[in-house]
Short mmCIF file of C-alpha atoms in Angstrom, two decimals:
data_model
loop_
_atom_site.label_atom_id
_atom_site.label_comp_id
_atom_site.label_asym_id
_atom_site.label_seq_id
_atom_site.Cartn_x
_atom_site.Cartn_y
_atom_site.Cartn_z
CA MET A 1 51.42 -28.40 2.21
CA THR A 2 48.17 -27.07 3.59
CA PRO A 3 44.95 -28.87 2.56
CA ALA A 4 42.57 -26.58 0.71
CA ARG A 5 39.54 -28.02 2.54
CA LEU A 6 40.70 -26.37 5.78
CA PHE A 7 39.93 -22.94 4.36
CA SER A 8 36.37 -21.78 4.79
CA ALA A 9 34.55 -19.02 2.94
CA ARG A 10 35.17 -16.62 5.82
CA SER A 11 38.94 -17.10 5.76
CA ARG A 12 39.38 -16.43 2.03
CA THR A 13 40.16 -12.75 2.52
CA MET A 14 42.69 -13.62 5.24
CA PHE A 15 44.30 -16.11 2.89
CA GLU A 16 44.64 -13.52 0.15
CA GLY A 17 46.38 -11.13 2.61
CA VAL A 18 48.83 -13.84 3.63
CA GLY A 19 49.51 -14.55 -0.03
CA HIS A 20 50.52 -10.92 -0.67
CA TRP A 21 52.83 -11.00 2.39
CA ALA A 22 54.46 -14.22 1.21
CA LEU A 23 55.19 -12.76 -2.21
CA SER A 24 56.97 -9.81 -0.62
CA MET A 25 59.11 -12.11 1.56
CA GLN A 26 60.25 -14.31 -1.30
CA ALA A 27 62.75 -11.73 -2.48
CA GLY A 28 64.95 -12.20 0.68
CA LEU A 29 64.92 -16.03 0.79
CA LYS A 30 67.03 -18.58 -1.03
CA PRO A 31 65.39 -21.03 -3.40
CA SER A 32 66.07 -23.88 -0.96
CA GLN A 33 64.30 -22.02 1.85
CA LEU A 34 61.10 -21.47 -0.05
CA LEU A 35 58.18 -23.61 1.05
CA PRO A 36 56.10 -25.26 -1.67
CA ARG A 37 52.85 -23.24 -1.91
CA GLN A 38 50.09 -25.21 -3.58
CA VAL A 39 47.04 -23.02 -3.62
CA SER A 40 44.02 -24.25 -5.44
CA PRO A 41 43.31 -21.89 -8.39
CA ARG A 42 39.65 -22.76 -8.01
CA LEU A 43 39.66 -21.19 -4.54
CA LEU A 44 41.10 -17.94 -5.83
CA SER A 45 38.72 -17.78 -8.77
CA VAL A 46 35.74 -18.32 -6.49
CA GLY A 47 36.97 -15.57 -4.19
CA ARG A 48 37.29 -13.13 -7.09
CA ALA A 49 33.84 -14.06 -8.37
CA ASP A 50 32.30 -13.43 -4.97
CA HIS A 51 34.09 -10.10 -4.74
CA ALA A 52 32.84 -9.05 -8.18
CA LYS A 53 29.34 -10.17 -7.29
CA HIS A 54 29.31 -7.88 -4.26
CA GLN A 55 30.62 -4.99 -6.35
CA GLU A 56 27.70 -5.16 -8.83
CA LEU A 57 24.84 -2.81 -8.20
CA PRO A 58 21.56 -4.59 -7.65
CA GLY A 59 19.26 -4.04 -10.64
CA LYS A 60 15.64 -2.96 -10.30
CA LYS A 61 13.40 -5.98 -10.45
CA PRO A 62 10.52 -5.79 -12.91
CA LEU A 63 7.07 -5.48 -11.39
CA SER A 64 4.99 -8.62 -11.34
CA GLU A 65 1.59 -8.83 -13.00
CA LYS A 66 -0.10 -8.73 -9.61
CA LYS A 67 1.61 -5.47 -8.65
CA LEU A 68 0.98 -3.90 -12.04
CA LYS A 69 -2.77 -4.39 -11.61
CA ARG A 70 -2.73 -2.29 -8.45
CA TYR A 71 -1.78 0.78 -10.43
CA PHE A 72 -4.97 0.87 -12.51
CA VAL A 73 -6.87 4.03 -11.59
CA ASP A 74 -10.06 5.08 -13.39
CA CYS A 75 -11.02 8.11 -11.26
CA ARG A 76 -8.90 11.06 -10.18
CA ARG A 77 -9.47 14.48 -8.58
CA VAL A 78 -7.02 17.08 -9.92
CA LEU A 79 -6.31 20.68 -8.95
CA VAL A 80 -4.97 22.54 -11.99
CA CYS A 81 -3.49 26.03 -11.78
CA GLY A 82 -2.46 28.03 -14.81
CA GLY A 83 0.81 29.89 -14.83
CA ASN A 84 0.91 33.47 -13.52
CA GLY A 85 1.63 36.32 -15.90
CA GLY A 86 4.82 38.29 -15.61
CA ALA A 87 4.81 41.86 -14.29
CA GLY A 88 5.36 44.84 -16.53
CA ALA A 89 8.46 47.01 -16.08
CA SER A 90 8.56 50.73 -15.31
CA CYS A 91 11.78 52.36 -16.54
CA PHE A 92 13.01 55.10 -18.87
CA HIS A 93 15.42 55.05 -21.74
CA SER A 94 18.89 56.25 -20.74
CA GLU A 95 21.38 57.19 -23.47
CA PRO A 96 24.15 59.82 -23.72
CA ARG A 97 23.11 63.09 -25.36
CA LYS A 98 19.46 62.01 -25.25
CA GLU A 99 17.90 63.69 -22.28
CA PHE A 100 14.27 62.71 -22.83
CA GLY A 101 14.44 59.08 -23.96
CA GLY A 102 10.95 58.32 -22.82
CA PRO A 103 9.53 55.20 -21.16
CA ASP A 104 10.81 51.83 -22.37
CA GLY A 105 9.41 49.32 -19.88
CA GLY A 106 8.35 46.08 -21.59
CA ASP A 107 5.28 43.96 -20.95
CA GLY A 108 5.37 40.77 -18.94
CA GLY A 109 4.93 37.35 -20.54
CA ASN A 110 1.71 35.37 -20.37
CA GLY A 111 1.41 32.39 -18.07
CA GLY A 112 1.37 28.90 -19.54
CA HIS A 113 -1.82 26.88 -19.97
CA VAL A 114 -2.41 23.45 -18.45
CA ILE A 115 -3.69 21.16 -21.21
CA LEU A 116 -5.09 17.62 -21.07
CA ARG A 117 -3.92 15.61 -24.08
CA VAL A 118 -4.86 12.09 -25.14
CA ASP A 119 -1.95 9.65 -25.38
CA GLN A 120 -2.55 6.16 -26.73
CA ARG A 121 0.34 4.74 -24.69
CA VAL A 122 -1.34 5.71 -21.40
CA LYS A 123 -3.89 3.13 -20.24
CA SER A 124 -4.74 4.39 -16.76
CA LEU A 125 -5.03 7.57 -14.70
CA SER A 126 -2.41 6.32 -12.25
CA SER A 127 0.24 8.64 -13.72
CA VAL A 128 -1.95 11.74 -13.25
CA LEU A 129 -0.95 13.75 -10.18
CA SER A 130 -3.34 15.45 -7.78
CA ARG A 131 -2.03 18.98 -8.50
CA TYR A 132 -0.49 20.75 -11.46
CA GLN A 133 1.01 24.23 -11.61
CA GLY A 134 1.60 25.88 -14.98
CA PHE A 135 4.79 27.73 -15.89
CA ASN A 136 4.87 31.43 -15.03
CA GLY A 137 5.65 34.18 -17.52
CA GLU A 138 8.78 36.28 -17.18
CA ASP A 139 8.73 39.91 -16.13
CA GLY A 140 9.23 42.69 -18.66
CA GLY A 141 12.61 44.40 -18.96
CA ARG A 142 14.31 47.58 -20.10
CA LYS A 143 14.54 48.75 -23.71
CA ASN A 144 11.00 47.52 -24.48
CA CYS A 145 11.98 43.90 -23.86
CA PHE A 146 8.92 41.75 -23.37
CA GLY A 147 9.02 38.86 -20.94
CA ARG A 148 8.92 35.30 -22.27
CA SER A 149 5.58 33.55 -22.01
CA GLY A 150 5.35 30.37 -19.97
CA ALA A 151 5.35 27.08 -21.85
CA ALA A 152 2.20 24.98 -21.92
CA LEU A 153 2.07 22.10 -19.46
CA TYR A 154 0.62 18.92 -20.99
CA ILE A 155 -1.01 16.17 -18.93
CA GLN A 156 -1.13 12.82 -20.71
CA VAL A 157 -4.44 10.99 -20.24
CA PRO A 158 -5.77 7.76 -21.80
CA VAL A 159 -8.38 7.55 -24.52
CA GLY A 160 -11.89 7.73 -23.09
CA THR A 161 -11.20 10.22 -20.30
CA LEU A 162 -14.25 12.18 -19.16
CA VAL A 163 -13.57 15.60 -17.60
CA LYS A 164 -16.08 16.91 -15.05
CA GLU A 165 -16.25 20.12 -13.06
CA GLY A 166 -18.66 19.51 -10.24
CA ASN A 167 -21.55 17.57 -11.78
CA ARG A 168 -21.11 19.12 -15.23
CA VAL A 169 -19.26 17.34 -18.05
CA VAL A 170 -16.90 19.85 -19.66
CA ALA A 171 -14.95 17.58 -22.03
CA ASP A 172 -15.05 14.07 -23.45
CA LEU A 173 -11.63 12.96 -24.72
CA ALA A 174 -12.74 9.91 -26.66
CA HIS A 175 -10.47 10.12 -29.72
CA LEU A 176 -6.77 10.29 -30.43
CA GLY A 177 -5.42 13.83 -30.66
CA ASP A 178 -8.15 15.34 -28.47
CA GLN A 179 -7.03 18.17 -26.20
CA TYR A 180 -8.70 20.28 -23.55
CA ILE A 181 -7.38 23.43 -21.86
CA ALA A 182 -7.88 22.60 -18.20
CA ALA A 183 -6.58 25.93 -16.84
CA LEU A 184 -5.78 29.16 -18.62
CA GLY A 185 -2.57 31.01 -17.92
CA GLY A 186 -2.72 34.55 -16.57
CA ALA A 187 -2.17 37.54 -18.85
CA GLY A 188 1.11 39.40 -18.57
CA GLY A 189 1.24 42.86 -17.05
CA LYS A 190 1.78 46.06 -19.05
CA GLY A 191 4.95 48.11 -18.87
CA ASN A 192 4.97 51.91 -18.65
CA ARG A 193 5.64 52.11 -22.40
CA PHE A 194 2.05 50.90 -22.91
CA PHE A 195 0.67 53.92 -21.05
CA LEU A 196 2.52 56.53 -23.18
CA ALA A 197 0.04 59.15 -24.48
CA ASN A 198 0.06 62.73 -25.75
CA ASP A 199 -1.07 64.06 -22.41
CA ASN A 200 1.29 61.80 -20.44
CA ARG A 201 4.78 61.67 -21.95
CA ALA A 202 6.48 60.20 -18.88
CA PRO A 203 4.17 57.54 -17.38
CA VAL A 204 5.43 55.58 -14.42
CA THR A 205 2.46 53.25 -14.24
CA CYS A 206 2.91 49.53 -14.78
CA THR A 207 0.60 46.61 -14.00
CA PRO A 208 1.38 43.26 -12.41
CA GLY A 209 0.67 39.97 -14.13
CA GLN A 210 -2.67 38.26 -13.69
CA PRO A 211 -2.84 35.01 -11.70
CA GLY A 212 -3.55 31.81 -13.58
CA GLN A 213 -6.91 30.09 -13.56
CA GLN A 214 -7.53 27.54 -10.81
CA ARG A 215 -9.97 24.69 -11.24
CA VAL A 216 -10.81 21.42 -9.50
CA LEU A 217 -11.53 18.76 -12.11
CA HIS A 218 -12.69 15.17 -11.77
CA LEU A 219 -11.29 12.76 -14.35
CA GLU A 220 -13.14 9.53 -15.09
CA LEU A 221 -11.88 6.83 -17.41
CA LYS A 222 -14.25 4.81 -19.56
CA THR A 223 -12.40 1.94 -21.17
CA VAL A 224 -12.51 2.16 -24.96
CA ALA A 225 -12.74 -1.21 -26.70
CA HIS A 226 -14.53 -2.80 -29.62
CA ALA A 227 -16.10 -5.64 -27.64
CA GLY A 228 -16.98 -5.84 -23.96
CA MET A 229 -17.46 -9.14 -22.14
CA VAL A 230 -20.34 -8.87 -19.68
CA GLY A 231 -21.30 -11.57 -17.20
CA PHE A 232 -21.81 -12.54 -13.61
CA PRO A 233 -18.84 -13.26 -11.33
CA ASN A 234 -16.98 -16.51 -11.98
CA ALA A 235 -18.58 -16.96 -15.41
CA GLY A 236 -15.19 -17.46 -17.06
CA LYS A 237 -14.64 -14.07 -18.70
CA SER A 238 -10.98 -13.80 -17.68
CA SER A 239 -10.25 -17.34 -18.86
CA LEU A 240 -11.91 -16.55 -22.17
CA LEU A 241 -9.83 -13.39 -22.60
CA ARG A 242 -6.69 -15.43 -21.93
CA ALA A 243 -7.71 -17.89 -24.62
CA LEU A 244 -8.45 -15.16 -27.18
CA SER A 245 -5.47 -12.83 -26.64
CA ASN A 246 -2.14 -12.40 -24.89
CA ALA A 247 -3.73 -10.60 -21.93
CA ARG A 248 -3.13 -12.29 -18.59
CA PRO A 249 -5.84 -11.31 -16.10
CA ALA A 250 -5.99 -13.17 -12.81
CA VAL A 251 -8.00 -16.42 -12.83
CA ALA A 252 -9.20 -18.18 -9.68
CA ALA A 253 -12.08 -20.38 -8.50
CA TYR A 254 -13.81 -17.66 -6.49
CA PRO A 255 -16.02 -14.73 -7.53
CA PHE A 256 -14.81 -11.16 -8.06
CA THR A 257 -11.37 -12.26 -9.17
CA THR A 258 -11.30 -9.41 -11.69
CA LEU A 259 -11.49 -6.05 -9.94
CA LYS A 260 -10.20 -3.90 -12.81
CA PRO A 261 -11.01 -3.91 -16.54
CA HIS A 262 -8.53 -5.67 -18.79
CA VAL A 263 -8.19 -5.17 -22.53
CA GLY A 264 -6.85 -7.89 -24.82
CA ILE A 265 -6.08 -7.62 -28.53
CA VAL A 266 -7.29 -10.30 -30.97
CA HIS A 267 -5.27 -10.37 -34.21
CA TYR A 268 -6.70 -11.20 -37.63
CA GLU A 269 -5.42 -11.26 -41.19
CA GLY A 270 -4.52 -8.00 -42.83
CA HIS A 271 -3.14 -6.57 -39.57
CA GLN A 272 -6.63 -6.08 -38.19
CA GLN A 273 -6.88 -5.87 -34.39
CA ILE A 274 -10.01 -6.16 -32.29
CA ALA A 275 -9.89 -4.93 -28.69
CA VAL A 276 -11.86 -7.06 -26.23
CA ALA A 277 -12.43 -5.74 -22.69
CA ASP A 278 -12.98 -7.96 -19.68
CA ILE A 279 -15.45 -6.05 -17.49
CA PRO A 280 -15.58 -7.05 -13.78
CA GLY A 281 -18.51 -9.25 -12.84
CA LEU A 282 -21.92 -7.70 -12.30
CA ILE A 283 -24.59 -8.78 -9.83
CA ARG A 284 -28.29 -8.15 -9.48
CA GLY A 285 -28.79 -4.53 -8.45
CA ALA A 286 -25.53 -3.29 -9.97
CA HIS A 287 -27.31 -0.23 -11.40
CA GLN A 288 -28.11 0.70 -7.79
CA ASN A 289 -24.37 0.64 -7.00
CA ARG A 290 -24.43 -2.83 -5.46
CA GLY A 291 -21.34 -4.98 -5.67
CA LEU A 292 -18.80 -3.21 -7.84
CA GLY A 293 -21.73 -1.08 -8.96
CA SER A 294 -21.74 1.72 -11.47
CA ALA A 295 -17.99 2.24 -11.06
CA PHE A 296 -17.50 -0.40 -13.76
CA LEU A 297 -20.79 -0.16 -15.60
CA ARG A 298 -19.47 3.02 -17.20
CA HIS A 299 -16.72 1.02 -18.90
CA ILE A 300 -19.38 -0.76 -20.97
CA GLU A 301 -20.62 2.52 -22.47
CA ARG A 302 -17.60 2.80 -24.78
CA CYS A 303 -17.85 -0.77 -26.13
CA ARG A 304 -19.23 -0.95 -29.67
CA PHE A 305 -20.72 -4.45 -29.25
CA LEU A 306 -21.15 -6.81 -26.31
CA LEU A 307 -20.39 -10.44 -25.50
CA PHE A 308 -22.73 -11.88 -22.85
CA VAL A 309 -20.81 -14.69 -21.13
CA VAL A 310 -23.11 -17.25 -19.45
CA ASP A 311 -22.11 -20.03 -17.06
CA LEU A 312 -23.76 -23.00 -18.74
CA SER A 313 -23.19 -25.32 -15.77
CA LEU A 314 -25.72 -23.46 -13.60
CA SER A 315 -29.43 -24.26 -13.61
CA GLU A 316 -31.62 -22.06 -15.81
CA PRO A 317 -28.73 -20.22 -17.50
CA TRP A 318 -31.14 -18.09 -19.59
CA THR A 319 -31.99 -16.08 -16.47
CA GLN A 320 -28.41 -14.76 -16.48
CA VAL A 321 -28.93 -13.14 -19.88
CA ASP A 322 -32.21 -11.56 -18.79
CA ASP A 323 -30.67 -10.18 -15.60
CA LEU A 324 -27.64 -8.77 -17.40
CA LYS A 325 -29.76 -7.01 -20.02
CA TYR A 326 -31.99 -5.61 -17.28
CA GLU A 327 -29.03 -4.15 -15.38
CA LEU A 328 -27.59 -2.55 -18.52
CA GLU A 329 -30.95 -1.09 -19.51
CA MET A 330 -31.54 0.37 -16.06
CA TYR A 331 -28.09 1.96 -16.08
CA GLU A 332 -28.44 3.50 -19.55
CA GLU A 333 -31.39 3.25 -21.88
CA GLY A 334 -30.58 1.40 -25.08
CA LEU A 335 -27.33 -0.10 -23.79
CA SER A 336 -28.69 -3.67 -23.86
CA GLU A 337 -29.87 -3.27 -27.47
CA ARG A 338 -26.38 -2.93 -28.91
CA PRO A 339 -25.11 -5.69 -31.25
CA HIS A 340 -24.17 -8.65 -29.10
CA ALA A 341 -23.48 -12.36 -28.99
CA ILE A 342 -24.46 -14.98 -26.40
CA ILE A 343 -21.53 -17.14 -25.25
CA ALA A 344 -22.29 -20.28 -23.25
CA ASN A 345 -19.07 -21.09 -21.39
CA LYS A 346 -17.94 -24.27 -19.58
CA ILE A 347 -19.35 -26.69 -22.16
CA ASP A 348 -16.69 -29.18 -21.04
CA LEU A 349 -18.65 -29.88 -17.83
CA PRO A 350 -21.19 -32.77 -18.00
CA GLU A 351 -24.10 -30.77 -16.55
CA ALA A 352 -23.55 -27.97 -19.06
CA ARG A 353 -24.41 -29.95 -22.20
CA ALA A 354 -27.84 -30.78 -20.86
CA ASN A 355 -28.65 -27.06 -20.42
CA LEU A 356 -27.52 -26.02 -23.90
CA SER A 357 -30.71 -26.99 -25.74
CA GLN A 358 -32.90 -25.35 -23.09
CA LEU A 359 -30.88 -22.14 -23.33
CA ARG A 360 -31.32 -21.97 -27.10
CA ASP A 361 -35.06 -22.62 -26.84
CA HIS A 362 -35.64 -19.87 -24.27
CA LEU A 363 -33.52 -17.23 -26.04
CA GLY A 364 -34.57 -18.04 -29.57
CA GLN A 365 -31.23 -16.94 -31.06
CA GLU A 366 -27.81 -18.29 -31.86
CA VAL A 367 -25.72 -19.35 -28.87
CA ILE A 368 -21.98 -20.01 -29.12
CA ALA A 369 -21.18 -22.92 -26.80
CA LEU A 370 -17.49 -23.24 -25.97
CA SER A 371 -14.95 -24.00 -23.28
CA ALA A 372 -12.36 -21.37 -22.41
CA VAL A 373 -10.26 -23.97 -20.58
CA THR A 374 -10.03 -26.65 -23.28
CA GLY A 375 -10.45 -24.33 -26.29
CA GLU A 376 -13.41 -26.27 -27.66
CA ASN A 377 -15.38 -24.38 -30.34
CA LEU A 378 -13.22 -21.27 -29.87
CA GLU A 379 -12.96 -20.82 -33.65
CA GLN A 380 -16.69 -20.13 -33.94
CA LEU A 381 -16.38 -17.24 -31.50
CA LEU A 382 -13.45 -15.79 -33.43
CA LEU A 383 -15.42 -15.92 -36.68
CA HIS A 384 -18.49 -14.34 -35.10
CA LEU A 385 -16.35 -11.65 -33.48
CA LYS A 386 -15.00 -10.73 -36.92
CA VAL A 387 -18.56 -10.49 -38.29
CA LEU A 388 -19.55 -8.07 -35.51
CA TYR A 389 -16.42 -6.01 -36.14
CA ASP A 390 -17.06 -5.77 -39.88
CA ALA A 391 -20.63 -4.65 -39.22
CA TYR A 392 -19.30 -1.96 -36.89
CA LEU A 393 -16.84 -0.71 -39.52
CA GLU A 394 -19.58 -0.49 -42.14
CA ALA A 395 -21.89 1.40 -39.78
CA GLU A 396 -19.21 3.92 -38.80
CA ARG A 397 -18.18 4.60 -42.37
CA GLY A 398 -21.81 5.01 -43.36
CA ARG A 399 -22.13 7.77 -40.74
CA GLY A 400 -18.96 9.45 -41.98
CA ARG A 401 -16.99 8.76 -38.78
CA GLU A 402 -13.56 7.25 -38.31
CA PRO A 403 -13.71 3.75 -36.71
CA LEU A 404 -11.74 3.03 -33.56
CA LYS A 405 -8.33 1.52 -34.30
CA TRP A 406 -5.82 -0.13 -31.99
#
């Protein structure tokens, strides 16, 4: 009897080979000559499990939240080329007992367009390639057969994509269903049948297809949301978005933690959804492209109303509101005058409660004091957010426009 503990993991395969040899030798031995083989079934089962584990193909691991954030792109340069048109054919009809059949060369097909189309499922320009080539049209054939036109090539872009050619804005795809023909396909060539005339009964002329249009376009994404949270770095905007929605932006105790806009959805009764965008922190001189600069100020343009998030633990917190409004006004006139709410964050800190009364006195308006970490007074913000949303719906319907829905 061989102890099972003498077998290591490396010798399991050798043991299985010896077992097969022993089974083949049992046929030529008498029952009295057989040695008692006590093999632990646990050892064999473990060996089979390990073998099956190695046979399985390794699955693709899902991307972590940190890696997913790297794929957010809000600016892209794209070369779009329409499809080339097909060439016309030059040939003559050939049929028994019909000597003069005449020209029967068909026209070539048109090239396919390259079209930008808004897709609500796309949230970034990361899936947009740097070059697109449309489908070419087919050449014409005999017996007046026209070539097939190239199919249209659609490029899916998110809502709020701005299309520029040079410094000129050529399209603003701000609503669902918006489309823009980025590059036209070339026209198909004419076959010799097209050139048949009374004075030319046997034309041999045919034209080639036209090349497709080529353009260099610059795509810029402006995040579309109902509410935009604006504040200085480390004011607690990402923590507040985590408390309001299921969005999970990065949170840390250092400034400029958020480098890309994040959109969270706040759910209310009646299946109403309010989109809240976390805009990266601004600094003094942001309109002059300091810090993250105007690259993220443009995301505030699409927001219907604003939430100014103030760090209440700092001295003279009212200066933060004045500086933020100044930066928005210098970037775009009238941007700071949109409907807004003042949110005093970090009320859970002892030094913050002493600054609350001074902040209200200097601003002369309602201030929502809360704590994104503990959830204190978060219900007041949710109620006020619903009031701002209802006012936005009423204003849009009064102008005869369709409100933004998520």
